[in-house]
DNA sequence: GTTAGCACTCGATGTAGATGAGTGCTAACA
DNA sequence: TGTTAGCACTCATCTACATCGAGTGCTAAC
């Protein structure tokens, strides 16, 4: 079956309506608000669209809801870039630079502004020491339940962390892990290290794998972040309470619990690609994010990526607006960093 | 009317039951579980207790709920100190010191452990540069809507913050405010400055007062905190979802919004007295906290207060347990700091 | 290919009655 | 005089049932 012009028009209408109201959209509504045809015609088309996987049906007698496939299509093909008006831009910039004294502060502010405009949960990743490389990784057993994780970086940063193990580890397991970690991590930049998933390489040794996942990894990530001096800011957390999809207390709870695992989020964000990324629902690796969409953008200094800005919200979000605002904000941040770099001489 | 032995016993029973179940307690329940007398007798006594303000009555045909006055009485007079068993202490200590490498980290960990044990929201205030004093405070107008807030401390720290005003300010207002702030803040330590409420002294000038409250104060507090390097950690935020009092989405929302205004909380906590403090419901200055209780304790180094640890929860909380755990944790933190001080020579 | 018409589905809403936990009051009892 | 049994009354909660209406799918006519 083909996605005819009219089908696209209807799909767009359903998405637009559903994004606005969060209620399943019926054929009458669309027939009334758009000049497409009678309810019956639209019903037929919607039925086709459902067959093609773009719409779903909460129950027999309810309207249609866009599927993730529909959002993906919309984002890839149908979404027009929403140009911000000069007034909007001015308002955002004004907001962004108010109360801002330092760059670090600007990042935090950007998350704030972003969450206010989009009414979603915004996050920002402040720049870290991206160039620094890991030189040495070691696990030293102290007693049955404790090991010391040592990291040394090229720039000379040293970190020793005592890690309590959930279960006692054999010396052999520790040797394997230590060797494996050194092999995989040394020579990598700190941020690269955060993105590497060494679980794969441990598959041969279940014990080592479990130990790494449960005991070592959290401390390791935390230490890397500290060394990177990566800072994650979040804002607009409570915005989700205004969304009907989180009216259920359990949904809200799950969301907050997910958000609270900061470390996870940082890892996820860091590993994202350059530029604007839109990840919809199940496209997210993380199960907890499977009914959320995440939009991120990077900001740069000297052409190097240094940080991220983004939002998390329900798959039903105003992708066009969100994208535009994030883009405008990251542009501004990049610009601000450039100015700052120039300013350095003057100070 | 007198608080007879029996009345106290009944009150204690109501509190114990209500803390456990969050349901209004009826006369039959108490009659069954405690050897006090028949339901009718207990009803009569409860009626008296209500008249005296210790119990309330959600509606005619429901059981009794302790009032804040009852909790206050309980905390002051009836509560026995709950001694932690050696096992409990060991478990807490084990938990506290796991994954801990630095003192800063210990504080964060303490908040974590505290929230896990109490199932409430815990916070911890990490030590800052308490001795440093404010030397100079100034407001410099830049344009109608912007002023630069300058703070200089004894130790030479300087901070310039551009503050956007909600409303344009007359030069006169700025002069008044600037003078007032200098007068009130200079010579004070940074943490003292955080506790001073200069709103009082501005009452004569409504415009200055509003401007201070809405525009200046947030930046001022923030800057002070930065200079102090005070860090507020929170943990167990999502614990409230398990509490029946927050089953209502709006309640949860209000709670999170309150918690998110970190600055406010810091201010409130810093201004708290030494030792263990229990603030119940309306006793809290902040309206948003009016159905919460806050328990805090200080930890010390060299006899000087350096930080705080505490929980926020519904007025219905296990005050005895919470108090014991917080006390044990702050003792441990103080001890750890002492050791660290001693260790310095070795490193 | 489009549309009007109609039967059907199913969640949402509203109402009435039953249930039960709990109170307050009265009168009898120790 | 304090305690208790008994009883009428209150009120939130639950269940069953009817109703409503938004929306669909299908058929037949245009």
PDB file of N, CA and C in Angstrom, chain A residues 96-127:
ATOM      1  N   UNK A  96      18.366  33.505  28.490  1.00  0.00           N
ATOM      2  CA  UNK A  96      19.566  32.681  28.618  1.00  0.00           C
ATOM      3  C   UNK A  96      20.691  33.435  29.314  1.00  0.00           C
ATOM      4  N   UNK A  97      20.834  34.701  28.974  1.00  0.00           N
ATOM      5  CA  UNK A  97      21.982  35.432  29.502  1.00  0.00           C
ATOM      6  C   UNK A  97      21.696  36.141  30.819  1.00  0.00           C
ATOM      7  N   UNK A  98      20.463  36.076  31.281  1.00  0.00           N
ATOM      8  CA  UNK A  98      20.184  36.742  32.554  1.00  0.00           C
ATOM      9  C   UNK A  98      20.713  35.886  33.686  1.00  0.00           C
ATOM     10  N   UNK A  99      21.243  36.540  34.682  1.00  0.00           N
ATOM     11  CA  UNK A  99      21.796  35.838  35.856  1.00  0.00           C
ATOM     12  C   UNK A  99      23.013  34.983  35.530  1.00  0.00           C
ATOM     13  N   UNK A 100      23.582  35.201  34.368  1.00  0.00           N
ATOM     14  CA  UNK A 100      24.700  34.345  33.994  1.00  0.00           C
ATOM     15  C   UNK A 100      26.011  35.089  34.175  1.00  0.00           C
ATOM     16  N   UNK A 101      26.915  34.492  34.900  1.00  0.00           N
ATOM     17  CA  UNK A 101      28.212  35.136  35.090  1.00  0.00           C
ATOM     18  C   UNK A 101      29.331  34.318  34.487  1.00  0.00           C
ATOM     19  N   UNK A 102      29.200  33.014  34.583  1.00  0.00           N
ATOM     20  CA  UNK A 102      30.275  32.172  34.077  1.00  0.00           C
ATOM     21  C   UNK A 102      29.718  31.195  33.076  1.00  0.00           C
ATOM     22  N   UNK A 103      30.594  30.590  32.352  1.00  0.00           N
ATOM     23  CA  UNK A 103      30.142  29.668  31.318  1.00  0.00           C
ATOM     24  C   UNK A 103      29.435  28.462  31.922  1.00  0.00           C
ATOM     25  N   UNK A 104      30.014  27.958  32.992  1.00  0.00           N
ATOM     26  CA  UNK A 104      29.409  26.822  33.669  1.00  0.00           C
ATOM     27  C   UNK A 104      27.950  27.139  33.959  1.00  0.00           C
ATOM     28  N   UNK A 105      27.775  28.331  34.449  1.00  0.00           N
ATOM     29  CA  UNK A 105      26.472  28.855  34.771  1.00  0.00           C
ATOM     30  C   UNK A 105      25.556  28.917  33.541  1.00  0.00           C
ATOM     31  N   UNK A 106      26.144  29.248  32.432  1.00  0.00           N
ATOM     32  CA  UNK A 106      25.375  29.377  31.189  1.00  0.00           C
ATOM     33  C   UNK A 106      24.745  28.041  30.801  1.00  0.00           C
ATOM     34  N   UNK A 107      25.502  26.990  30.998  1.00  0.00           N
ATOM     35  CA  UNK A 107      25.013  25.659  30.659  1.00  0.00           C
ATOM     36  C   UNK A 107      23.781  25.323  31.497  1.00  0.00           C
ATOM     37  N   UNK A 108      23.932  25.616  32.775  1.00  0.00           N
ATOM     38  CA  UNK A 108      22.840  25.355  33.697  1.00  0.00           C
ATOM     39  C   UNK A 108      21.616  26.175  33.289  1.00  0.00           C
ATOM     40  N   UNK A 109      21.888  27.411  32.947  1.00  0.00           N
ATOM     41  CA  UNK A 109      20.826  28.316  32.549  1.00  0.00           C
ATOM     42  C   UNK A 109      20.140  27.813  31.281  1.00  0.00           C
ATOM     43  N   UNK A 110      20.933  27.292  30.377  1.00  0.00           N
ATOM     44  CA  UNK A 110      20.373  26.790  29.120  1.00  0.00           C
ATOM     45  C   UNK A 110      19.377  25.668  29.397  1.00  0.00           C
ATOM     46  N   UNK A 111      19.748  24.796  30.329  1.00  0.00           N
ATOM     47  CA  UNK A 111      18.822  23.715  30.685  1.00  0.00           C
ATOM     48  C   UNK A 111      17.541  24.304  31.245  1.00  0.00           C
ATOM     49  N   UNK A 112      17.717  25.345  32.041  1.00  0.00           N
ATOM     50  CA  UNK A 112      16.544  25.971  32.636  1.00  0.00           C
ATOM     51  C   UNK A 112      15.619  26.555  31.568  1.00  0.00           C
ATOM     52  N   UNK A 113      16.203  27.359  30.704  1.00  0.00           N
ATOM     53  CA  UNK A 113      15.414  28.002  29.645  1.00  0.00           C
ATOM     54  C   UNK A 113      14.736  26.948  28.776  1.00  0.00           C
ATOM     55  N   UNK A 114      15.500  25.949  28.434  1.00  0.00           N
ATOM     56  CA  UNK A 114      14.961  24.885  27.578  1.00  0.00           C
ATOM     57  C   UNK A 114      13.759  24.204  28.229  1.00  0.00           C
ATOM     58  N   UNK A 115      13.867  23.930  29.502  1.00  0.00           N
ATOM     59  CA  UNK A 115      12.754  23.250  30.167  1.00  0.00           C
ATOM     60  C   UNK A 115      11.549  24.176  30.274  1.00  0.00           C
ATOM     61  N   UNK A 116      11.816  25.454  30.438  1.00  0.00           N
ATOM     62  CA  UNK A 116      10.692  26.394  30.551  1.00  0.00           C
ATOM     63  C   UNK A 116       9.940  26.528  29.237  1.00  0.00           C
ATOM     64  N   UNK A 117      10.670  26.571  28.162  1.00  0.00           N
ATOM     65  CA  UNK A 117      10.010  26.765  26.864  1.00  0.00           C
ATOM     66  C   UNK A 117       9.270  25.503  26.435  1.00  0.00           C
ATOM     67  N   UNK A 118       9.923  24.389  26.611  1.00  0.00           N
ATOM     68  CA  UNK A 118       9.327  23.153  26.099  1.00  0.00           C
ATOM     69  C   UNK A 118       8.365  22.504  27.087  1.00  0.00           C
ATOM     70  N   UNK A 119       8.423  22.950  28.330  1.00  0.00           N
ATOM     71  CA  UNK A 119       7.638  22.294  29.391  1.00  0.00           C
ATOM     72  C   UNK A 119       7.976  20.824  29.530  1.00  0.00           C
ATOM     73  N   UNK A 120       9.221  20.520  29.266  1.00  0.00           N
ATOM     74  CA  UNK A 120       9.681  19.147  29.433  1.00  0.00           C
ATOM     75  C   UNK A 120      10.872  19.147  30.392  1.00  0.00           C
ATOM     76  N   UNK A 121      11.392  17.976  30.630  1.00  0.00           N
ATOM     77  CA  UNK A 121      12.588  17.867  31.459  1.00  0.00           C
ATOM     78  C   UNK A 121      13.822  18.072  30.593  1.00  0.00           C
ATOM     79  N   UNK A 122      14.608  19.054  30.958  1.00  0.00           N
ATOM     80  CA  UNK A 122      15.790  19.355  30.161  1.00  0.00           C
ATOM     81  C   UNK A 122      17.041  18.945  30.910  1.00  0.00           C
ATOM     82  N   UNK A 123      18.067  18.622  30.175  1.00  0.00           N
ATOM     83  CA  UNK A 123      19.346  18.326  30.810  1.00  0.00           C
ATOM     84  C   UNK A 123      20.453  18.965  30.005  1.00  0.00           C
ATOM     85  N   UNK A 124      21.558  19.229  30.663  1.00  0.00           N
ATOM     86  CA  UNK A 124      22.710  19.784  29.971  1.00  0.00           C
ATOM     87  C   UNK A 124      23.950  19.165  30.559  1.00  0.00           C
ATOM     88  N   UNK A 125      24.858  18.869  29.683  1.00  0.00           N
ATOM     89  CA  UNK A 125      26.100  18.248  30.086  1.00  0.00           C
ATOM     90  C   UNK A 125      27.173  19.305  29.903  1.00  0.00           C
ATOM     91  N   UNK A 126      27.799  19.688  31.026  1.00  0.00           N
ATOM     92  CA  UNK A 126      28.812  20.729  30.935  1.00  0.00           C
ATOM     93  C   UNK A 126      30.121  20.133  30.464  1.00  0.00           C
ATOM     94  N   UNK A 127      30.930  20.961  29.855  1.00  0.00           N
ATOM     95  CA  UNK A 127      32.152  20.448  29.244  1.00  0.00           C
ATOM     96  C   UNK A 127      33.083  19.848  30.274  1.00  0.00           C
TER      97      UNK A 127
END
